[in-house]
XYZ file of N, CA and C in Angstrom:
150
model
N -29.111 210.000 43.281
C -29.497 211.389 43.230
C -29.662 211.755 41.751
N -30.758 212.413 41.433
C -31.005 212.774 40.041
C -30.043 213.872 39.591
N -29.830 213.930 38.298
C -28.960 214.957 37.728
C -29.503 216.352 38.030
N -30.829 216.503 37.950
C -31.447 217.805 38.211
C -31.201 218.251 39.648
N -31.298 217.327 40.590
C -31.060 217.668 41.994
C -29.588 218.029 42.211
N -28.698 217.277 41.589
C -27.270 217.583 41.723
C -26.964 218.984 41.199
N -27.532 219.322 40.056
C -27.309 220.651 39.480
C -27.865 221.725 40.406
N -29.078 221.508 40.913
C -29.697 222.469 41.831
C -28.824 222.685 43.066
N -28.331 221.605 43.643
C -27.492 221.710 44.831
C -26.156 222.387 44.526
N -25.567 222.072 43.387
C -24.294 222.703 43.010
C -24.474 224.209 42.848
N -25.599 224.610 42.268
C -25.875 226.042 42.125
C -26.063 226.683 43.489
N -26.838 226.022 44.355
C -27.108 226.542 45.703
C -25.822 226.681 46.512
N -24.923 225.712 46.366
C -23.701 225.697 47.156
C -22.555 226.479 46.507
N -22.776 226.962 45.295
C -21.820 227.874 44.685
C -20.672 227.274 43.893
N -20.776 226.017 43.473
C -19.691 225.446 42.677
C -20.151 224.906 41.323
N -21.301 225.370 40.867
C -21.802 224.906 39.568
C -20.893 225.333 38.420
N -20.213 226.467 38.570
C -19.281 226.913 37.529
C -18.172 225.877 37.307
N -17.725 225.244 38.385
C -16.704 224.197 38.280
C -17.272 222.987 37.542
N -18.516 222.634 37.859
C -19.168 221.497 37.198
C -19.286 221.770 35.695
N -19.681 222.983 35.340
C -19.811 223.323 33.919
C -18.455 223.268 33.215
N -17.427 223.724 33.882
C -16.093 223.786 33.274
C -15.406 222.414 33.236
N -15.448 221.691 34.363
C -14.651 220.465 34.509
C -15.463 219.184 34.659
N -16.779 219.295 34.728
C -17.611 218.121 34.970
C -17.649 217.784 36.451
N -18.396 216.756 36.803
C -18.549 216.385 38.219
C -17.239 215.933 38.838
N -16.328 215.430 38.023
C -15.032 214.993 38.528
C -14.139 216.140 38.966
N -14.518 217.364 38.620
C -13.706 218.518 38.958
C -14.004 219.142 40.307
N -15.072 218.672 40.964
C -15.407 219.264 42.263
C -14.543 218.655 43.358
N -14.392 219.403 44.439
C -13.582 218.902 45.549
C -14.361 217.882 46.365
N -13.642 217.121 47.143
C -14.268 216.162 48.045
C -15.166 216.887 49.037
N -14.724 218.037 49.486
C -15.518 218.836 50.428
C -16.840 219.263 49.789
N -16.778 219.725 48.533
C -18.000 220.125 47.837
C -18.950 218.944 47.676
N -18.408 217.796 47.332
C -19.231 216.591 47.185
C -19.893 216.236 48.521
N -19.125 216.307 49.592
C -19.674 216.017 50.919
C -20.757 217.000 51.315
N -20.518 218.288 51.020
C -21.534 219.296 51.329
C -22.805 219.074 50.516
N -22.644 218.612 49.291
C -23.800 218.335 48.448
C -24.620 217.180 49.036
N -23.948 216.144 49.496
C -24.637 215.008 50.103
C -25.330 215.434 51.400
N -24.641 216.222 52.219
C -25.245 216.706 53.469
C -26.516 217.495 53.193
N -26.452 218.371 52.184
C -27.615 219.198 51.853
C -28.748 218.344 51.317
N -28.445 217.323 50.515
C -29.471 216.421 49.991
C -30.159 215.675 51.136
N -29.388 215.233 52.111
C -29.954 214.551 53.278
C -30.837 215.510 54.064
N -30.360 216.743 54.238
C -31.127 217.761 54.943
C -32.479 218.003 54.260
N -32.472 218.117 52.941
C -33.712 218.330 52.195
C -34.658 217.142 52.338
N -34.111 215.934 52.285
C -34.930 214.722 52.431
C -35.554 214.657 53.822
N -34.776 215.005 54.852
C -35.298 215.007 56.219
C -36.407 216.043 56.383
N -36.227 217.213 55.759
C -37.255 218.250 55.826
C -38.543 217.789 55.153
N -38.405 217.112 54.005
C -39.586 216.599 53.301
C -40.315 215.563 54.134
N -39.554 214.694 54.789
C -40.182 213.651 55.613
C -40.871 214.271 56.825
N -40.309 215.315 57.389
C -40.903 215.956 58.560
C -42.199 216.664 58.201
N -42.314 217.099 56.950
C -43.505 217.818 56.520
C -44.652 216.916 56.105
N -44.444 215.624 56.146
C -45.504 214.690 55.742
C -46.453 214.424 56.868
């Protein structure tokens, strides 16, 4: 996953402030899982639109 996509997803999911303060290691496991779920969702939407 690109850094830009990770940042976009963190902002969308509301924990980018934690990333800015503590880095990626500061996010919770739940936040990381939600980020992966959302990335998969976006990829599936892109594939469906082709």
